[in-house]
């Protein structure tokens, strides 16, 4: 079972986003959902399109953990905002026979070999399960969906009605060669309470850099 990450309180008196959080979490309940084409040619060359998910999951998770805005959550003891030390990805294992899936969670580890070993074990666990969730998950998580059957142009999702869901939701589409480059559609959805277009744009840039750095290390 994936362990719960540690956290530190978020000081609302000094946090630059406090007025934005108050407006978007309690008022308009706004959110951002952006899809962009991501060039993963270097990683695809090393891993192959069919084996791209785990390496890409690593690059995405490393990027998310490098930025505070993607690790904001609520303390279950007092309900106040805090920052997770790290977050781990919940992802899905598809069952072709039933056309359903099982959610699994891979604990974040900065060492790629350790993370990949854990992800592969979690995927194997999910393949043997018929449940929605393979096990109980911690709260220090974010969601990832992989849609390897479709190279899409956009994904429209909706945040919770409460406006209090703050974790990122990431969707990955089918890899496709375009003008000699291997691209995937990548979608980031996050509450406006914790992030804006600037932060999402930086997310895409940094996932690309992390995927290229990982490819160079393999």
mmCIF file with all atom_site columns, C-alpha atoms in Angstrom:
data_model
loop_
_atom_site.group_PDB
_atom_site.id
_atom_site.type_symbol
_atom_site.label_atom_id
_atom_site.label_alt_id
_atom_site.label_comp_id
_atom_site.label_asym_id
_atom_site.label_entity_id
_atom_site.label_seq_id
_atom_site.pdbx_PDB_ins_code
_atom_site.Cartn_x
_atom_site.Cartn_y
_atom_site.Cartn_z
_atom_site.occupancy
_atom_site.B_iso_or_equiv
_atom_site.pdbx_formal_charge
_atom_site.auth_seq_id
_atom_site.auth_comp_id
_atom_site.auth_asym_id
_atom_site.auth_atom_id
_atom_site.pdbx_PDB_model_num
ATOM 1   C CA . UNK A 1 1   ? 0.000   0.000  0.000   1.00 0.00 ? 1   UNK A CA 1
ATOM 2   C CA . UNK A 1 2   ? 1.249   3.493  -0.865  1.00 0.00 ? 2   UNK A CA 1
ATOM 3   C CA . UNK A 1 3   ? 2.031   5.476  2.267   1.00 0.00 ? 3   UNK A CA 1
ATOM 4   C CA . UNK A 1 4   ? 0.692   8.946  3.013   1.00 0.00 ? 4   UNK A CA 1
ATOM 5   C CA . UNK A 1 5   ? 3.149   11.755 2.333   1.00 0.00 ? 5   UNK A CA 1
ATOM 6   C CA . UNK A 1 6   ? 4.099   14.297 4.952   1.00 0.00 ? 6   UNK A CA 1
ATOM 7   C CA . UNK A 1 7   ? 2.986   17.903 4.655   1.00 0.00 ? 7   UNK A CA 1
ATOM 8   C CA . UNK A 1 8   ? 3.518   21.427 5.931   1.00 0.00 ? 8   UNK A CA 1
ATOM 9   C CA . UNK A 1 9   ? 0.839   24.020 6.750   1.00 0.00 ? 9   UNK A CA 1
ATOM 10  C CA . UNK A 1 10  ? 0.164   26.749 4.211   1.00 0.00 ? 10  UNK A CA 1
ATOM 11  C CA . UNK A 1 11  ? 0.178   30.237 5.753   1.00 0.00 ? 11  UNK A CA 1
ATOM 12  C CA . UNK A 1 12  ? -2.828  32.039 4.286   1.00 0.00 ? 12  UNK A CA 1
ATOM 13  C CA . UNK A 1 13  ? -1.498  35.382 5.572   1.00 0.00 ? 13  UNK A CA 1
ATOM 14  C CA . UNK A 1 14  ? 1.650   35.214 3.448   1.00 0.00 ? 14  UNK A CA 1
ATOM 15  C CA . UNK A 1 15  ? 0.513   33.001 0.516   1.00 0.00 ? 15  UNK A CA 1
ATOM 16  C CA . UNK A 1 16  ? 0.408   35.122 -2.645  1.00 0.00 ? 16  UNK A CA 1
ATOM 17  C CA . UNK A 1 17  ? -2.629  33.226 -3.952  1.00 0.00 ? 17  UNK A CA 1
ATOM 18  C CA . UNK A 1 18  ? -4.856  33.681 -0.889  1.00 0.00 ? 18  UNK A CA 1
ATOM 19  C CA . UNK A 1 19  ? -7.256  36.174 -2.591  1.00 0.00 ? 19  UNK A CA 1
ATOM 20  C CA . UNK A 1 20  ? -7.372  33.996 -5.711  1.00 0.00 ? 20  UNK A CA 1
ATOM 21  C CA . UNK A 1 21  ? -8.031  30.884 -3.647  1.00 0.00 ? 21  UNK A CA 1
ATOM 22  C CA . UNK A 1 22  ? -10.848 32.623 -1.779  1.00 0.00 ? 22  UNK A CA 1
ATOM 23  C CA . UNK A 1 23  ? -12.418 33.804 -5.031  1.00 0.00 ? 23  UNK A CA 1
ATOM 24  C CA . UNK A 1 24  ? -12.153 30.570 -7.011  1.00 0.00 ? 24  UNK A CA 1
ATOM 25  C CA . UNK A 1 25  ? -12.671 28.036 -4.231  1.00 0.00 ? 25  UNK A CA 1
ATOM 26  C CA . UNK A 1 26  ? -15.623 29.825 -2.619  1.00 0.00 ? 26  UNK A CA 1
ATOM 27  C CA . UNK A 1 27  ? -16.953 32.090 -5.361  1.00 0.00 ? 27  UNK A CA 1
ATOM 28  C CA . UNK A 1 28  ? -16.821 31.265 -9.058  1.00 0.00 ? 28  UNK A CA 1
ATOM 29  C CA . UNK A 1 29  ? -15.370 27.754 -8.539  1.00 0.00 ? 29  UNK A CA 1
ATOM 30  C CA . UNK A 1 30  ? -13.407 28.279 -11.751 1.00 0.00 ? 30  UNK A CA 1
ATOM 31  C CA . UNK A 1 31  ? -11.043 25.730 -13.239 1.00 0.00 ? 31  UNK A CA 1
ATOM 32  C CA . UNK A 1 32  ? -8.568  25.403 -16.101 1.00 0.00 ? 32  UNK A CA 1
ATOM 33  C CA . UNK A 1 33  ? -8.443  22.525 -18.566 1.00 0.00 ? 33  UNK A CA 1
ATOM 34  C CA . UNK A 1 34  ? -5.815  22.879 -21.302 1.00 0.00 ? 34  UNK A CA 1
ATOM 35  C CA . UNK A 1 35  ? -4.741  20.393 -23.973 1.00 0.00 ? 35  UNK A CA 1
ATOM 36  C CA . UNK A 1 36  ? -1.463  20.746 -25.871 1.00 0.00 ? 36  UNK A CA 1
ATOM 37  C CA . UNK A 1 37  ? 0.545   18.641 -28.292 1.00 0.00 ? 37  UNK A CA 1
ATOM 38  C CA . UNK A 1 38  ? 3.709   17.402 -26.590 1.00 0.00 ? 38  UNK A CA 1
ATOM 39  C CA . UNK A 1 39  ? 6.732   16.322 -28.604 1.00 0.00 ? 39  UNK A CA 1
ATOM 40  C CA . UNK A 1 40  ? 8.008   13.093 -27.007 1.00 0.00 ? 40  UNK A CA 1
ATOM 41  C CA . UNK A 1 41  ? 10.216  12.016 -29.910 1.00 0.00 ? 41  UNK A CA 1
ATOM 42  C CA . UNK A 1 42  ? 13.314  11.440 -27.763 1.00 0.00 ? 42  UNK A CA 1
ATOM 43  C CA . UNK A 1 43  ? 11.458  9.242  -25.280 1.00 0.00 ? 43  UNK A CA 1
ATOM 44  C CA . UNK A 1 44  ? 9.575   7.365  -28.014 1.00 0.00 ? 44  UNK A CA 1
ATOM 45  C CA . UNK A 1 45  ? 12.852  6.623  -29.799 1.00 0.00 ? 45  UNK A CA 1
ATOM 46  C CA . UNK A 1 46  ? 14.287  5.076  -26.644 1.00 0.00 ? 46  UNK A CA 1
ATOM 47  C CA . UNK A 1 47  ? 11.189  3.264  -25.384 1.00 0.00 ? 47  UNK A CA 1
ATOM 48  C CA . UNK A 1 48  ? 8.918   2.759  -28.397 1.00 0.00 ? 48  UNK A CA 1
ATOM 49  C CA . UNK A 1 49  ? 5.388   4.138  -28.661 1.00 0.00 ? 49  UNK A CA 1
ATOM 50  C CA . UNK A 1 50  ? 3.895   1.014  -27.108 1.00 0.00 ? 50  UNK A CA 1
ATOM 51  C CA . UNK A 1 51  ? 6.038   1.307  -23.971 1.00 0.00 ? 51  UNK A CA 1
ATOM 52  C CA . UNK A 1 52  ? 5.789   5.036  -23.438 1.00 0.00 ? 52  UNK A CA 1
ATOM 53  C CA . UNK A 1 53  ? 3.329   5.168  -20.527 1.00 0.00 ? 53  UNK A CA 1
ATOM 54  C CA . UNK A 1 54  ? 5.555   4.434  -17.517 1.00 0.00 ? 54  UNK A CA 1
ATOM 55  C CA . UNK A 1 55  ? 8.398   6.740  -18.635 1.00 0.00 ? 55  UNK A CA 1
ATOM 56  C CA . UNK A 1 56  ? 5.892   9.489  -19.389 1.00 0.00 ? 56  UNK A CA 1
ATOM 57  C CA . UNK A 1 57  ? 4.148   8.918  -16.056 1.00 0.00 ? 57  UNK A CA 1
ATOM 58  C CA . UNK A 1 58  ? 7.521   9.447  -14.383 1.00 0.00 ? 58  UNK A CA 1
ATOM 59  C CA . UNK A 1 59  ? 8.196   12.704 -16.272 1.00 0.00 ? 59  UNK A CA 1
ATOM 60  C CA . UNK A 1 60  ? 4.731   14.023 -15.426 1.00 0.00 ? 60  UNK A CA 1
ATOM 61  C CA . UNK A 1 61  ? 4.967   13.050 -11.760 1.00 0.00 ? 61  UNK A CA 1
ATOM 62  C CA . UNK A 1 62  ? 8.432   14.555 -11.395 1.00 0.00 ? 62  UNK A CA 1
ATOM 63  C CA . UNK A 1 63  ? 7.194   17.812 -12.915 1.00 0.00 ? 63  UNK A CA 1
ATOM 64  C CA . UNK A 1 64  ? 4.149   17.945 -10.647 1.00 0.00 ? 64  UNK A CA 1
ATOM 65  C CA . UNK A 1 65  ? 6.263   17.303 -7.568  1.00 0.00 ? 65  UNK A CA 1
ATOM 66  C CA . UNK A 1 66  ? 8.661   20.083 -8.508  1.00 0.00 ? 66  UNK A CA 1
ATOM 67  C CA . UNK A 1 67  ? 5.938   22.741 -8.170  1.00 0.00 ? 67  UNK A CA 1
ATOM 68  C CA . UNK A 1 68  ? 4.080   23.774 -5.009  1.00 0.00 ? 68  UNK A CA 1
ATOM 69  C CA . UNK A 1 69  ? 0.880   24.746 -6.836  1.00 0.00 ? 69  UNK A CA 1
ATOM 70  C CA . UNK A 1 70  ? 0.295   21.110 -7.793  1.00 0.00 ? 70  UNK A CA 1
ATOM 71  C CA . UNK A 1 71  ? 0.716   19.816 -4.226  1.00 0.00 ? 71  UNK A CA 1
ATOM 72  C CA . UNK A 1 72  ? -1.838  21.933 -2.367  1.00 0.00 ? 72  UNK A CA 1
ATOM 73  C CA . UNK A 1 73  ? -4.341  19.952 -0.296  1.00 0.00 ? 73  UNK A CA 1
ATOM 74  C CA . UNK A 1 74  ? -6.475  19.999 2.825   1.00 0.00 ? 74  UNK A CA 1
ATOM 75  C CA . UNK A 1 75  ? -5.314  18.773 6.227   1.00 0.00 ? 75  UNK A CA 1
ATOM 76  C CA . UNK A 1 76  ? -7.778  16.079 7.347   1.00 0.00 ? 76  UNK A CA 1
ATOM 77  C CA . UNK A 1 77  ? -7.187  16.969 11.004  1.00 0.00 ? 77  UNK A CA 1
ATOM 78  C CA . UNK A 1 78  ? -8.317  20.609 10.758  1.00 0.00 ? 78  UNK A CA 1
ATOM 79  C CA . UNK A 1 79  ? -9.447  21.153 7.155   1.00 0.00 ? 79  UNK A CA 1
ATOM 80  C CA . UNK A 1 80  ? -6.883  23.906 6.572   1.00 0.00 ? 80  UNK A CA 1
ATOM 81  C CA . UNK A 1 81  ? -4.718  24.225 3.466   1.00 0.00 ? 81  UNK A CA 1
ATOM 82  C CA . UNK A 1 82  ? -1.311  22.597 3.408   1.00 0.00 ? 82  UNK A CA 1
ATOM 83  C CA . UNK A 1 83  ? 1.407   21.497 0.963   1.00 0.00 ? 83  UNK A CA 1
ATOM 84  C CA . UNK A 1 84  ? 2.152   17.811 0.503   1.00 0.00 ? 84  UNK A CA 1
ATOM 85  C CA . UNK A 1 85  ? 5.837   16.870 0.596   1.00 0.00 ? 85  UNK A CA 1
ATOM 86  C CA . UNK A 1 86  ? 5.116   14.881 -2.549  1.00 0.00 ? 86  UNK A CA 1
ATOM 87  C CA . UNK A 1 87  ? 2.140   13.409 -4.407  1.00 0.00 ? 87  UNK A CA 1
ATOM 88  C CA . UNK A 1 88  ? 1.824   10.011 -6.079  1.00 0.00 ? 88  UNK A CA 1
ATOM 89  C CA . UNK A 1 89  ? -0.125  9.246  -9.273  1.00 0.00 ? 89  UNK A CA 1
ATOM 90  C CA . UNK A 1 90  ? -3.319  7.235  -9.385  1.00 0.00 ? 90  UNK A CA 1
ATOM 91  C CA . UNK A 1 91  ? -3.557  5.665  -12.835 1.00 0.00 ? 91  UNK A CA 1
ATOM 92  C CA . UNK A 1 92  ? -5.726  3.083  -14.554 1.00 0.00 ? 92  UNK A CA 1
ATOM 93  C CA . UNK A 1 93  ? -5.315  -0.464 -15.844 1.00 0.00 ? 93  UNK A CA 1
ATOM 94  C CA . UNK A 1 94  ? -7.731  -1.286 -18.671 1.00 0.00 ? 94  UNK A CA 1
ATOM 95  C CA . UNK A 1 95  ? -9.521  -4.653 -18.837 1.00 0.00 ? 95  UNK A CA 1
ATOM 96  C CA . UNK A 1 96  ? -10.322 -5.420 -22.515 1.00 0.00 ? 96  UNK A CA 1
ATOM 97  C CA . UNK A 1 97  ? -12.652 -8.319 -21.710 1.00 0.00 ? 97  UNK A CA 1
ATOM 98  C CA . UNK A 1 98  ? -15.054 -6.158 -19.710 1.00 0.00 ? 98  UNK A CA 1
ATOM 99  C CA . UNK A 1 99  ? -14.089 -2.742 -21.096 1.00 0.00 ? 99  UNK A CA 1
ATOM 100 C CA . UNK A 1 100 ? -13.625 -1.491 -17.531 1.00 0.00 ? 100 UNK A CA 1
ATOM 101 C CA . UNK A 1 101 ? -10.575 -0.448 -15.536 1.00 0.00 ? 101 UNK A CA 1
ATOM 102 C CA . UNK A 1 102 ? -8.947  -0.734 -12.134 1.00 0.00 ? 102 UNK A CA 1
ATOM 103 C CA . UNK A 1 103 ? -7.347  2.286  -10.458 1.00 0.00 ? 103 UNK A CA 1
ATOM 104 C CA . UNK A 1 104 ? -3.869  1.734  -9.013  1.00 0.00 ? 104 UNK A CA 1
ATOM 105 C CA . UNK A 1 105 ? -1.476  4.071  -7.234  1.00 0.00 ? 105 UNK A CA 1
ATOM 106 C CA . UNK A 1 106 ? 2.295   4.153  -7.691  1.00 0.00 ? 106 UNK A CA 1
ATOM 107 C CA . UNK A 1 107 ? 4.321   5.709  -4.899  1.00 0.00 ? 107 UNK A CA 1
ATOM 108 C CA . UNK A 1 108 ? 6.546   8.548  -6.064  1.00 0.00 ? 108 UNK A CA 1
ATOM 109 C CA . UNK A 1 109 ? 10.277  7.838  -6.099  1.00 0.00 ? 109 UNK A CA 1
ATOM 110 C CA . UNK A 1 110 ? 12.737  10.204 -7.758  1.00 0.00 ? 110 UNK A CA 1
ATOM 111 C CA . UNK A 1 111 ? 14.962  7.367  -8.944  1.00 0.00 ? 111 UNK A CA 1
ATOM 112 C CA . UNK A 1 112 ? 13.488  6.294  -12.271 1.00 0.00 ? 112 UNK A CA 1
ATOM 113 C CA . UNK A 1 113 ? 14.381  2.601  -11.971 1.00 0.00 ? 113 UNK A CA 1
ATOM 114 C CA . UNK A 1 114 ? 12.662  2.385  -8.575  1.00 0.00 ? 114 UNK A CA 1
ATOM 115 C CA . UNK A 1 115 ? 9.591   4.279  -9.780  1.00 0.00 ? 115 UNK A CA 1
ATOM 116 C CA . UNK A 1 116 ? 9.294   2.182  -12.944 1.00 0.00 ? 116 UNK A CA 1
ATOM 117 C CA . UNK A 1 117 ? 9.626   -1.062 -10.981 1.00 0.00 ? 117 UNK A CA 1
ATOM 118 C CA . UNK A 1 118 ? 6.837   0.072  -8.667  1.00 0.00 ? 118 UNK A CA 1
ATOM 119 C CA . UNK A 1 119 ? 4.608   1.179  -11.558 1.00 0.00 ? 119 UNK A CA 1
ATOM 120 C CA . UNK A 1 120 ? 5.025   -2.126 -13.385 1.00 0.00 ? 120 UNK A CA 1
ATOM 121 C CA . UNK A 1 121 ? 4.177   -4.042 -10.189 1.00 0.00 ? 121 UNK A CA 1
ATOM 122 C CA . UNK A 1 122 ? 1.093   -1.865 -9.671  1.00 0.00 ? 122 UNK A CA 1
ATOM 123 C CA . UNK A 1 123 ? -0.036  -2.407 -13.262 1.00 0.00 ? 123 UNK A CA 1
ATOM 124 C CA . UNK A 1 124 ? 0.377   -6.186 -12.798 1.00 0.00 ? 124 UNK A CA 1
ATOM 125 C CA . UNK A 1 125 ? -1.693  -5.929 -9.616  1.00 0.00 ? 125 UNK A CA 1
ATOM 126 C CA . UNK A 1 126 ? -4.374  -4.009 -11.483 1.00 0.00 ? 126 UNK A CA 1
ATOM 127 C CA . UNK A 1 127 ? -4.490  -6.603 -14.241 1.00 0.00 ? 127 UNK A CA 1
ATOM 128 C CA . UNK A 1 128 ? -5.400  -9.250 -11.665 1.00 0.00 ? 128 UNK A CA 1
ATOM 129 C CA . UNK A 1 129 ? -8.133  -7.181 -10.065 1.00 0.00 ? 129 UNK A CA 1
ATOM 130 C CA . UNK A 1 130 ? -11.768 -6.747 -11.039 1.00 0.00 ? 130 UNK A CA 1
ATOM 131 C CA . UNK A 1 131 ? -12.409 -3.941 -8.558  1.00 0.00 ? 131 UNK A CA 1
ATOM 132 C CA . UNK A 1 132 ? -12.568 -0.237 -9.286  1.00 0.00 ? 132 UNK A CA 1
ATOM 133 C CA . UNK A 1 133 ? -9.669  0.327  -6.886  1.00 0.00 ? 133 UNK A CA 1
ATOM 134 C CA . UNK A 1 134 ? -6.891  -2.203 -6.390  1.00 0.00 ? 134 UNK A CA 1
ATOM 135 C CA . UNK A 1 135 ? -6.437  -1.059 -2.781  1.00 0.00 ? 135 UNK A CA 1
ATOM 136 C CA . UNK A 1 136 ? -7.027  1.855  -0.445  1.00 0.00 ? 136 UNK A CA 1
ATOM 137 C CA . UNK A 1 137 ? -5.252  5.024  -1.559  1.00 0.00 ? 137 UNK A CA 1
ATOM 138 C CA . UNK A 1 138 ? -3.654  7.833  0.457   1.00 0.00 ? 138 UNK A CA 1
ATOM 139 C CA . UNK A 1 139 ? -4.871  11.421 0.121   1.00 0.00 ? 139 UNK A CA 1
ATOM 140 C CA . UNK A 1 140 ? -1.525  12.656 -1.232  1.00 0.00 ? 140 UNK A CA 1
ATOM 141 C CA . UNK A 1 141 ? -2.335  11.793 -4.852  1.00 0.00 ? 141 UNK A CA 1
ATOM 142 C CA . UNK A 1 142 ? -3.274  13.192 -8.250  1.00 0.00 ? 142 UNK A CA 1
ATOM 143 C CA . UNK A 1 143 ? -5.110  11.500 -11.140 1.00 0.00 ? 143 UNK A CA 1
ATOM 144 C CA . UNK A 1 144 ? -3.786  10.316 -14.501 1.00 0.00 ? 144 UNK A CA 1
ATOM 145 C CA . UNK A 1 145 ? -5.835  8.793  -17.337 1.00 0.00 ? 145 UNK A CA 1
ATOM 146 C CA . UNK A 1 146 ? -4.246  7.215  -20.411 1.00 0.00 ? 146 UNK A CA 1
ATOM 147 C CA . UNK A 1 147 ? -6.273  7.024  -23.631 1.00 0.00 ? 147 UNK A CA 1
ATOM 148 C CA . UNK A 1 148 ? -3.963  5.113  -26.025 1.00 0.00 ? 148 UNK A CA 1
ATOM 149 C CA . UNK A 1 149 ? -6.752  4.545  -28.565 1.00 0.00 ? 149 UNK A CA 1
ATOM 150 C CA . UNK A 1 150 ? -7.262  8.180  -29.572 1.00 0.00 ? 150 UNK A CA 1
ATOM 151 C CA . UNK A 1 151 ? -5.100  11.110 -30.599 1.00 0.00 ? 151 UNK A CA 1
ATOM 152 C CA . UNK A 1 152 ? -7.574  13.731 -29.404 1.00 0.00 ? 152 UNK A CA 1
ATOM 153 C CA . UNK A 1 153 ? -7.662  17.517 -29.758 1.00 0.00 ? 153 UNK A CA 1
ATOM 154 C CA . UNK A 1 154 ? -9.258  18.405 -26.433 1.00 0.00 ? 154 UNK A CA 1
ATOM 155 C CA . UNK A 1 155 ? -10.763 16.962 -23.265 1.00 0.00 ? 155 UNK A CA 1
ATOM 156 C CA . UNK A 1 156 ? -13.586 18.675 -21.414 1.00 0.00 ? 156 UNK A CA 1
ATOM 157 C CA . UNK A 1 157 ? -13.823 17.825 -17.733 1.00 0.00 ? 157 UNK A CA 1
ATOM 158 C CA . UNK A 1 158 ? -15.534 19.401 -14.745 1.00 0.00 ? 158 UNK A CA 1
ATOM 159 C CA . UNK A 1 159 ? -14.294 20.011 -11.248 1.00 0.00 ? 159 UNK A CA 1
ATOM 160 C CA . UNK A 1 160 ? -16.339 19.101 -8.192  1.00 0.00 ? 160 UNK A CA 1
ATOM 161 C CA . UNK A 1 161 ? -19.330 21.315 -7.432  1.00 0.00 ? 161 UNK A CA 1
ATOM 162 C CA . UNK A 1 162 ? -17.775 22.333 -4.109  1.00 0.00 ? 162 UNK A CA 1
ATOM 163 C CA . UNK A 1 163 ? -14.813 24.034 -5.791  1.00 0.00 ? 163 UNK A CA 1
ATOM 164 C CA . UNK A 1 164 ? -12.560 22.318 -3.256  1.00 0.00 ? 164 UNK A CA 1
ATOM 165 C CA . UNK A 1 165 ? -10.903 19.680 -5.463  1.00 0.00 ? 165 UNK A CA 1
ATOM 166 C CA . UNK A 1 166 ? -7.372  21.027 -5.880  1.00 0.00 ? 166 UNK A CA 1
ATOM 167 C CA . UNK A 1 167 ? -5.269  18.119 -7.189  1.00 0.00 ? 167 UNK A CA 1
ATOM 168 C CA . UNK A 1 168 ? -4.216  18.011 -10.849 1.00 0.00 ? 168 UNK A CA 1
ATOM 169 C CA . UNK A 1 169 ? -6.012  15.732 -13.301 1.00 0.00 ? 169 UNK A CA 1
ATOM 170 C CA . UNK A 1 170 ? -3.836  14.703 -16.257 1.00 0.00 ? 170 UNK A CA 1
ATOM 171 C CA . UNK A 1 171 ? -4.957  12.917 -19.425 1.00 0.00 ? 171 UNK A CA 1
ATOM 172 C CA . UNK A 1 172 ? -2.569  11.368 -21.971 1.00 0.00 ? 172 UNK A CA 1
ATOM 173 C CA . UNK A 1 173 ? -3.667  10.505 -25.501 1.00 0.00 ? 173 UNK A CA 1
ATOM 174 C CA . UNK A 1 174 ? -2.366  8.256  -28.279 1.00 0.00 ? 174 UNK A CA 1
ATOM 175 C CA . UNK A 1 175 ? 1.135   8.863  -29.611 1.00 0.00 ? 175 UNK A CA 1
ATOM 176 C CA . UNK A 1 176 ? 1.204   9.796  -33.275 1.00 0.00 ? 176 UNK A CA 1
ATOM 177 C CA . UNK A 1 177 ? 3.953   10.730 -35.710 1.00 0.00 ? 177 UNK A CA 1
ATOM 178 C CA . UNK A 1 178 ? 3.387   14.222 -37.078 1.00 0.00 ? 178 UNK A CA 1
ATOM 179 C CA . UNK A 1 179 ? 5.856   15.808 -39.517 1.00 0.00 ? 179 UNK A CA 1
ATOM 180 C CA . UNK A 1 180 ? 8.591   13.454 -38.389 1.00 0.00 ? 180 UNK A CA 1
ATOM 181 C CA . UNK A 1 181 ? 8.015   14.036 -34.660 1.00 0.00 ? 181 UNK A CA 1
ATOM 182 C CA . UNK A 1 182 ? 6.179   11.774 -32.216 1.00 0.00 ? 182 UNK A CA 1
ATOM 183 C CA . UNK A 1 183 ? 3.513   13.808 -30.435 1.00 0.00 ? 183 UNK A CA 1
ATOM 184 C CA . UNK A 1 184 ? 0.905   13.056 -27.802 1.00 0.00 ? 184 UNK A CA 1
ATOM 185 C CA . UNK A 1 185 ? -2.063  15.163 -26.735 1.00 0.00 ? 185 UNK A CA 1
ATOM 186 C CA . UNK A 1 186 ? -1.622  15.985 -23.061 1.00 0.00 ? 186 UNK A CA 1
ATOM 187 C CA . UNK A 1 187 ? -4.311  17.587 -20.913 1.00 0.00 ? 187 UNK A CA 1
ATOM 188 C CA . UNK A 1 188 ? -3.854  19.302 -17.565 1.00 0.00 ? 188 UNK A CA 1
ATOM 189 C CA . UNK A 1 189 ? -6.885  20.235 -15.493 1.00 0.00 ? 189 UNK A CA 1
ATOM 190 C CA . UNK A 1 190 ? -6.530  22.119 -12.212 1.00 0.00 ? 190 UNK A CA 1
ATOM 191 C CA . UNK A 1 191 ? -8.575  24.439 -10.031 1.00 0.00 ? 191 UNK A CA 1
ATOM 192 C CA . UNK A 1 192 ? -8.081  28.157 -10.644 1.00 0.00 ? 192 UNK A CA 1
ATOM 193 C CA . UNK A 1 193 ? -7.846  28.432 -6.871  1.00 0.00 ? 193 UNK A CA 1
ATOM 194 C CA . UNK A 1 194 ? -4.258  27.149 -6.996  1.00 0.00 ? 194 UNK A CA 1
ATOM 195 C CA . UNK A 1 195 ? -3.029  27.679 -10.572 1.00 0.00 ? 195 UNK A CA 1
ATOM 196 C CA . UNK A 1 196 ? -3.466  29.770 -13.702 1.00 0.00 ? 196 UNK A CA 1
ATOM 197 C CA . UNK A 1 197 ? -2.588  29.509 -17.382 1.00 0.00 ? 197 UNK A CA 1
ATOM 198 C CA . UNK A 1 198 ? 1.017   30.474 -16.616 1.00 0.00 ? 198 UNK A CA 1
ATOM 199 C CA . UNK A 1 199 ? 1.459   27.471 -14.331 1.00 0.00 ? 199 UNK A CA 1
ATOM 200 C CA . UNK A 1 200 ? -0.166  25.118 -16.836 1.00 0.00 ? 200 UNK A CA 1
ATOM 201 C CA . UNK A 1 201 ? 2.037   26.390 -19.668 1.00 0.00 ? 201 UNK A CA 1
ATOM 202 C CA . UNK A 1 202 ? 5.097   25.842 -17.500 1.00 0.00 ? 202 UNK A CA 1
ATOM 203 C CA . UNK A 1 203 ? 3.864   22.322 -16.723 1.00 0.00 ? 203 UNK A CA 1
ATOM 204 C CA . UNK A 1 204 ? 3.897   21.408 -20.433 1.00 0.00 ? 204 UNK A CA 1
ATOM 205 C CA . UNK A 1 205 ? 7.354   22.909 -20.937 1.00 0.00 ? 205 UNK A CA 1
ATOM 206 C CA . UNK A 1 206 ? 8.799   21.075 -17.959 1.00 0.00 ? 206 UNK A CA 1
ATOM 207 C CA . UNK A 1 207 ? 7.236   17.701 -18.836 1.00 0.00 ? 207 UNK A CA 1
ATOM 208 C CA . UNK A 1 208 ? 8.939   17.968 -22.224 1.00 0.00 ? 208 UNK A CA 1
ATOM 209 C CA . UNK A 1 209 ? 12.278  18.795 -20.585 1.00 0.00 ? 209 UNK A CA 1
ATOM 210 C CA . UNK A 1 210 ? 11.912  15.940 -18.085 1.00 0.00 ? 210 UNK A CA 1
ATOM 211 C CA . UNK A 1 211 ? 11.001  13.461 -20.842 1.00 0.00 ? 211 UNK A CA 1
ATOM 212 C CA . UNK A 1 212 ? 14.075  14.487 -22.832 1.00 0.00 ? 212 UNK A CA 1
ATOM 213 C CA . UNK A 1 213 ? 16.313  14.262 -19.759 1.00 0.00 ? 213 UNK A CA 1
ATOM 214 C CA . UNK A 1 214 ? 14.951  10.801 -18.983 1.00 0.00 ? 214 UNK A CA 1
ATOM 215 C CA . UNK A 1 215 ? 15.488  9.669  -22.582 1.00 0.00 ? 215 UNK A CA 1
ATOM 216 C CA . UNK A 1 216 ? 19.100  10.842 -22.404 1.00 0.00 ? 216 UNK A CA 1
ATOM 217 C CA . UNK A 1 217 ? 19.647  8.836  -19.217 1.00 0.00 ? 217 UNK A CA 1
ATOM 218 C CA . UNK A 1 218 ? 18.204  5.538  -20.482 1.00 0.00 ? 218 UNK A CA 1
#
